[in-house]
Amino acid sequence: MTEADRVGRLFGRTLPGVDTTTIDDAIRAVLEQPKPLVIVQAGDPVLRRRAVDVPADLDRGLFAELLAAMREAMLAAPGVGLAAPQIGLGLRVAVLEDSAVVPEEVAAARDRRPLPYTVIVNPQYRQIGHDTASWYEGCLSVAGWQAATERAVTVELRCVDEDFAPVVERFTGWQARIVQHETDHLDGILYLDRAMLRSLASNAAYSQWWAGADLQVARTELGF
């Protein structure tokens, strides 16, 4: 793939007034937007394309600016992960961070532990073992909705970090769910592609009815 081909895939659609010839230019075009960066919503083509690998020779200072802007947007939303396509940039990088306070019984049921700020670059994951778990999850790019989604309980992540050092790490529970969700974004996959759609609930309905630790109640009442 030529540089022009890669750049042409970065946005997934035409941005008024943006003329990019390199990946660096594409990043600068995004960083020129008001902060916190706007999170694009389902229906935007950039969310449905496989993101372009981050080149190892990318300007480190520019990359650090991008990561800082992504983290700012993630925390402002707020969310526990954000992939570059969600800010309109089809680049294969995501930021993760989960410091949410949830009831102890919910945290225990979902194996939800704090996840420190983590950058994953050019990631791939594979399921370890056969165990899966289904829980409600949402997405900043499908604002206002949540749905029960089956995910692997344990995954092995292979990527590089923000310094392009290789990483091989296993994640379990809710952390594994975050890794899968954000890496899927980089392959053009939204969580709704994997969700049980009869479980779909607005955020308000989820909070009112299904936010407890026992998903079986929602299964019975909604028929999924």
XYZ file of N, CA and C in Angstrom, residues 61-207:
441
model
N 6.879 13.323 18.919
C 6.222 14.459 19.555
C 4.788 14.609 19.082
N 4.571 14.451 17.784
C 3.229 14.540 17.222
C 2.355 13.407 17.756
N 2.943 12.215 17.850
C 2.200 11.066 18.366
C 1.794 11.301 19.819
N 2.689 11.870 20.606
C 2.369 12.165 22.006
C 1.219 13.164 22.103
N 1.204 14.153 21.217
C 0.091 15.117 21.196
C -1.225 14.419 20.881
N -1.185 13.507 19.916
C -2.397 12.770 19.555
C -2.906 11.951 20.732
N -2.003 11.244 21.401
C -2.409 10.411 22.530
C -2.998 11.253 23.653
N -2.401 12.405 23.910
C -2.923 13.292 24.953
C -4.324 13.778 24.602
N -4.540 14.110 23.329
C -5.863 14.575 22.893
C -6.888 13.449 22.969
N -6.471 12.234 22.638
C -7.379 11.089 22.734
C -7.755 10.815 24.183
N -6.764 10.872 25.067
C -7.060 10.632 26.484
C -7.997 11.711 27.028
N -7.750 12.955 26.638
C -8.622 14.050 27.071
C -10.058 13.801 26.629
N -10.240 13.392 25.371
C -11.586 13.134 24.852
C -12.235 11.960 25.567
N -11.449 10.917 25.835
C -11.976 9.742 26.534
C -12.468 10.104 27.931
N -11.652 10.846 28.675
C -12.021 11.193 30.045
C -13.171 12.187 30.089
N -13.237 13.072 29.090
C -14.303 14.074 29.059
C -15.652 13.439 28.756
N -15.661 12.313 28.041
C -16.920 11.725 27.555
C -17.946 11.387 28.649
N -17.641 10.639 29.726
C -16.417 9.898 30.008
C -16.538 8.470 29.492
N -15.371 7.828 29.294
C -15.345 6.444 28.866
C -14.123 5.752 29.422
N -14.007 4.453 29.138
C -12.874 3.669 29.634
C -11.938 3.263 28.503
N -12.229 3.704 27.296
C -11.372 3.419 26.159
C -11.786 4.281 24.982
N -10.830 4.559 24.118
C -11.120 5.343 22.912
C -10.129 4.950 21.835
N -10.649 4.554 20.681
C -9.821 4.215 19.529
C -9.765 5.402 18.582
N -8.654 5.531 17.868
C -8.472 6.687 16.988
C -9.611 6.866 15.983
N -10.183 5.794 15.401
C -11.312 6.025 14.493
C -12.467 6.772 15.138
N -12.582 6.704 16.454
C -13.680 7.387 17.139
C -13.503 8.899 17.187
N -12.305 9.378 16.877
C -12.105 10.821 16.711
C -11.952 11.160 15.235
N -12.344 10.205 14.376
C -12.339 10.453 12.946
C -11.033 10.165 12.253
N -10.113 9.467 12.937
C -8.790 9.189 12.383
C -8.580 7.681 12.325
N -8.502 7.133 11.123
C -8.390 5.690 10.965
C -6.985 5.180 11.158
N -6.441 5.395 12.349
C -5.085 4.987 12.693
C -5.176 3.925 13.781
N -4.309 2.935 13.722
C -4.445 1.748 14.575
C -3.832 1.981 15.964
N -4.526 2.773 16.753
C -4.083 3.067 18.117
C -5.310 3.343 18.976
N -5.229 2.948 20.248
C -6.311 3.207 21.199
C -5.715 3.495 22.563
N -6.467 4.240 23.356
C -6.087 4.495 24.746
C -7.141 3.863 25.648
N -6.684 3.309 26.772
C -7.554 2.616 27.714
C -7.290 3.153 29.116
N -8.334 3.245 29.917
C -8.166 3.639 31.315
C -9.506 3.458 32.022
N -9.507 2.656 33.071
C -10.748 2.413 33.810
C -10.508 2.630 35.298
N -11.002 3.744 35.788
C -10.921 4.044 37.220
C -12.317 4.230 37.808
N -13.326 3.745 37.091
C -14.714 3.925 37.524
C -14.968 3.223 38.852
N -15.765 3.854 39.683
C -16.173 3.267 40.957
C -17.544 2.625 40.760
N -17.611 1.319 40.970
C -18.874 0.588 40.817
C -19.137 -0.186 42.103
N -20.396 -0.537 42.379
C -20.701 -1.316 43.579
C -19.870 -2.596 43.650
N -19.490 -2.979 44.862
C -18.607 -4.129 45.041
C -19.166 -5.398 44.417
N -20.473 -5.618 44.563
C -21.051 -6.853 44.038
C -21.019 -6.872 42.509
N -21.174 -5.706 41.894
C -21.099 -5.613 40.436
C -19.663 -5.827 39.974
N -18.715 -5.195 40.661
C -17.301 -5.359 40.311
C -16.881 -6.817 40.434
N -17.346 -7.492 41.482
C -16.981 -8.894 41.680
C -17.582 -9.779 40.596
N -18.854 -9.557 40.274
C -19.524 -10.384 39.269
C -18.873 -10.231 37.902
N -18.434 -9.035 37.596
C -17.875 -8.754 36.269
C -16.351 -8.813 36.242
N -15.754 -9.152 37.383
C -14.292 -9.156 37.496
C -13.733 -7.835 36.973
N -14.295 -6.757 37.525
C -13.901 -5.415 37.080
C -12.922 -4.803 38.078
N -11.702 -4.608 37.616
C -10.635 -4.011 38.417
C -10.115 -2.769 37.710
N -9.532 -1.831 38.462
C -8.995 -0.631 37.810
C -7.969 -0.992 36.738
N -8.030 -0.284 35.633
C -7.065 -0.447 34.546
C -6.308 0.858 34.395
N -5.010 0.874 34.701
C -4.257 2.124 34.559
C -4.178 2.553 33.103
N -3.875 3.816 32.901
C -3.774 4.361 31.540
C -2.831 3.506 30.710
N -3.332 3.057 29.570
C -2.598 2.143 28.703
C -2.783 2.571 27.256
N -1.709 2.540 26.489
C -1.751 2.826 25.055
C -1.474 1.530 24.308
N -2.334 1.195 23.354
C -2.104 0.010 22.529
C -1.986 0.452 21.070
N -0.880 0.087 20.460
C -0.561 0.488 19.088
C -0.462 -0.769 18.224
N -1.152 -0.752 17.093
C -1.171 -1.887 16.160
C -1.505 -3.200 16.882
N -2.603 -3.213 17.668
C -2.886 -4.388 18.495
C -3.589 -5.513 17.746
N -3.385 -6.707 18.278
C -4.146 -7.889 17.902
C -4.387 -8.682 19.178
N -5.521 -9.350 19.266
C -5.756 -10.186 20.441
C -6.234 -11.557 20.001
N -6.056 -12.520 20.892
C -6.609 -13.859 20.665
C -7.185 -14.373 21.971
N -8.236 -15.151 21.848
C -8.882 -15.708 23.025
C -8.012 -16.790 23.639
N -7.934 -16.801 24.971
C -7.250 -17.849 25.712
C -8.320 -18.691 26.406
N -8.327 -19.982 26.147
C -9.357 -20.840 26.716
C -10.677 -20.672 25.983
N -11.721 -21.239 26.572
C -13.031 -21.235 25.920
C -14.084 -20.452 26.690
N -13.733 -19.931 27.851
C -14.722 -19.251 28.688
C -15.131 -17.910 28.091
N -16.427 -17.654 28.135
C -16.961 -16.363 27.707
C -17.891 -15.828 28.799
N -18.168 -14.551 28.714
C -19.105 -13.912 29.645
C -19.905 -12.874 28.880
N -21.155 -12.716 29.276
C -22.036 -11.730 28.639
C -22.428 -10.676 29.657
N -22.184 -9.433 29.306
C -22.566 -8.293 30.139
C -22.980 -7.150 29.232
N -23.737 -6.241 29.799
C -24.058 -5.028 29.057
C -22.789 -4.215 28.846
N -22.652 -3.658 27.656
C -21.592 -2.685 27.402
C -22.137 -1.614 26.478
N -21.464 -0.476 26.489
C -21.855 0.636 25.633
C -20.671 1.109 24.822
N -20.878 2.170 24.080
C -19.829 2.689 23.206
C -20.031 4.180 23.028
N -18.943 4.922 23.119
C -19.029 6.369 22.949
C -19.468 6.749 21.541
N -19.306 5.835 20.582
C -19.718 6.107 19.205
C -21.113 5.576 18.888
N -21.770 4.998 19.889
C -23.186 4.622 19.784
C -23.845 5.228 21.018
N -23.800 6.529 21.079
C -24.151 7.251 22.303
C -25.595 6.997 22.718
N -25.774 6.760 24.018
C -27.116 6.652 24.572
C -27.677 5.258 24.671
N -26.906 4.241 24.254
C -27.430 2.879 24.200
C -26.437 1.883 24.782
N -26.971 0.760 25.260
C -26.150 -0.344 25.738
C -26.817 -1.652 25.335
N -26.004 -2.699 25.219
C -26.546 -4.017 24.874
C -25.643 -5.093 25.447
N -26.239 -6.231 25.776
C -25.472 -7.361 26.287
C -24.627 -7.946 25.162
N -23.358 -8.183 25.473
C -22.402 -8.632 24.467
C -21.545 -9.743 25.051
N -21.444 -10.847 24.331
C -20.618 -11.969 24.780
C -19.174 -11.729 24.360
N -18.264 -11.865 25.320
C -16.840 -11.659 25.060
C -16.025 -12.781 25.707
N -14.833 -12.991 25.183
C -13.891 -13.907 25.819
C -13.522 -13.394 27.205
N -13.409 -14.305 28.167
C -13.036 -13.918 29.527
C -11.562 -13.554 29.607
N -10.724 -14.265 28.853
C -9.278 -14.024 28.879
C -8.767 -13.882 27.452
N -7.949 -12.873 27.216
C -7.334 -12.678 25.905
C -5.846 -12.388 26.071
N -5.108 -12.725 25.041
C -3.698 -12.336 24.961
C -3.581 -11.204 23.953
N -3.036 -10.103 24.386
C -2.860 -8.927 23.536
C -1.419 -8.844 23.072
N -1.239 -8.624 21.783
C 0.080 -8.351 21.208
C 0.010 -6.995 20.522
N 0.922 -6.110 20.885
C 0.934 -4.770 20.313
C 2.285 -4.138 20.604
N 2.397 -2.861 20.330
C 3.514 -2.073 20.842
C 2.920 -0.932 21.651
N 3.733 -0.387 22.557
C 3.239 0.715 23.377
C 3.563 2.050 22.721
N 3.356 3.136 23.453
C 3.564 4.465 22.880
C 5.014 4.744 22.510
N 5.937 3.959 23.065
C 7.355 4.086 22.713
C 7.766 3.047 21.685
N 6.798 2.315 21.160
C 6.986 1.271 20.156
C 7.778 0.082 20.695
N 7.714 -0.107 22.007
C 8.266 -1.311 22.622
C 7.230 -2.426 22.528
N 7.658 -3.651 22.197
C 6.700 -4.748 22.042
C 6.046 -5.125 23.367
N 4.771 -5.471 23.289
C 3.987 -5.856 24.462
C 3.256 -7.156 24.152
N 3.373 -8.116 25.060
C 2.552 -9.326 25.037
C 2.001 -9.472 26.450
N 0.691 -9.359 26.604
C 0.098 -9.336 27.935
C -1.271 -10.000 27.900
N -1.589 -10.695 28.994
C -2.909 -11.312 29.123
C -3.810 -10.438 29.990
N -5.058 -10.350 29.584
C -6.062 -9.588 30.318
C -7.247 -10.502 30.595
N -7.874 -10.302 31.737
C -9.046 -11.089 32.095
C -10.178 -10.169 32.525
N -11.383 -10.732 32.550
C -12.527 -10.010 33.071
C -12.854 -8.759 32.288
N -13.192 -7.696 33.019
C -13.612 -6.456 32.372
C -12.481 -5.818 31.578
N -11.244 -5.969 32.058
C -10.113 -5.434 31.307
C -10.008 -6.103 29.942
N -10.240 -7.410 29.897
C -10.231 -8.121 28.615
C -11.341 -7.616 27.709
N -12.490 -7.293 28.292
C -13.611 -6.755 27.508
C -13.226 -5.423 26.878
N -12.567 -4.564 27.629
C -12.146 -3.262 27.099
C -11.156 -3.451 25.956
N -10.185 -4.345 26.147
C -9.192 -4.612 25.102
C -9.879 -5.087 23.826
N -10.825 -6.012 23.955
C -11.522 -6.534 22.774
C -12.351 -5.445 22.096
N -13.071 -4.669 22.893
C -13.939 -3.615 22.350
C -13.125 -2.609 21.543
N -12.016 -2.139 22.117
C -11.241 -1.094 21.439
C -10.473 -1.644 20.240
N -9.938 -2.856 20.360
C -9.247 -3.443 19.210
C -10.227 -3.716 18.079
N -11.441 -4.133 18.414
C -12.463 -4.317 17.382
C -12.694 -3.026 16.597
N -12.710 -1.895 17.290
C -12.877 -0.615 16.588
C -11.847 -0.472 15.472
N -10.637 -0.936 15.713
C -9.557 -0.766 14.745
C -9.706 -1.706 13.557
N -10.622 -2.658 13.671
C -10.942 -3.556 12.558
C -12.288 -3.223 11.931
N -12.840 -2.059 12.272
C -14.113 -1.638 11.695
C -15.320 -2.332 12.290
N -15.175 -2.859 13.509
C -16.250 -3.600 14.167
C -16.789 -2.787 15.338
N -18.106 -2.607 15.383
C -18.764 -1.997 16.533
C -19.306 -3.092 17.446
N -19.436 -2.777 18.730
C -19.904 -3.806 19.662
C -21.287 -4.328 19.279
N -22.108 -3.499 18.614
C -23.438 -3.955 18.204
C -23.366 -5.106 17.205
N -22.248 -5.225 16.500
C -22.077 -6.349 15.581
C -22.002 -7.674 16.333
N -21.625 -7.621 17.601
C -21.477 -8.828 18.414
C -22.580 -8.955 19.477
N -23.388 -7.924 19.634
C -24.342 -7.864 20.742
C -25.589 -8.703 20.480
N -26.285 -9.011 21.566
C -27.611 -9.630 21.502
C -28.625 -8.493 21.424
N -29.139 -8.234 20.230
C -29.869 -6.992 19.992
C -31.203 -6.915 20.730
N -31.764 -8.045 21.137
C -32.992 -7.969 21.936
C -32.723 -7.368 23.314
N -31.458 -7.313 23.698
C -31.101 -6.725 24.992
C -30.933 -5.212 24.917
N -30.975 -4.645 23.724
C -30.674 -3.225 23.538
C -31.533 -2.356 24.447
N -30.868 -1.443 25.151
C -31.568 -0.567 26.094
C -30.944 0.817 26.061
N -31.776 1.826 26.203
C -31.238 3.173 26.368
C -30.467 3.229 27.679
N -29.578 4.202 27.806
C -28.838 4.341 29.057
C -29.779 4.495 30.244
N -30.863 5.254 30.033
C -31.819 5.461 31.120
C -32.499 4.152 31.509
N -32.917 3.373 30.507
C -33.566 2.092 30.796
C -32.591 1.120 31.445
N -31.345 1.115 30.976
C -30.338 0.247 31.584
C -30.150 0.588 33.055
N -30.013 1.877 33.356
C -29.819 2.297 34.746
C -31.016 1.933 35.613
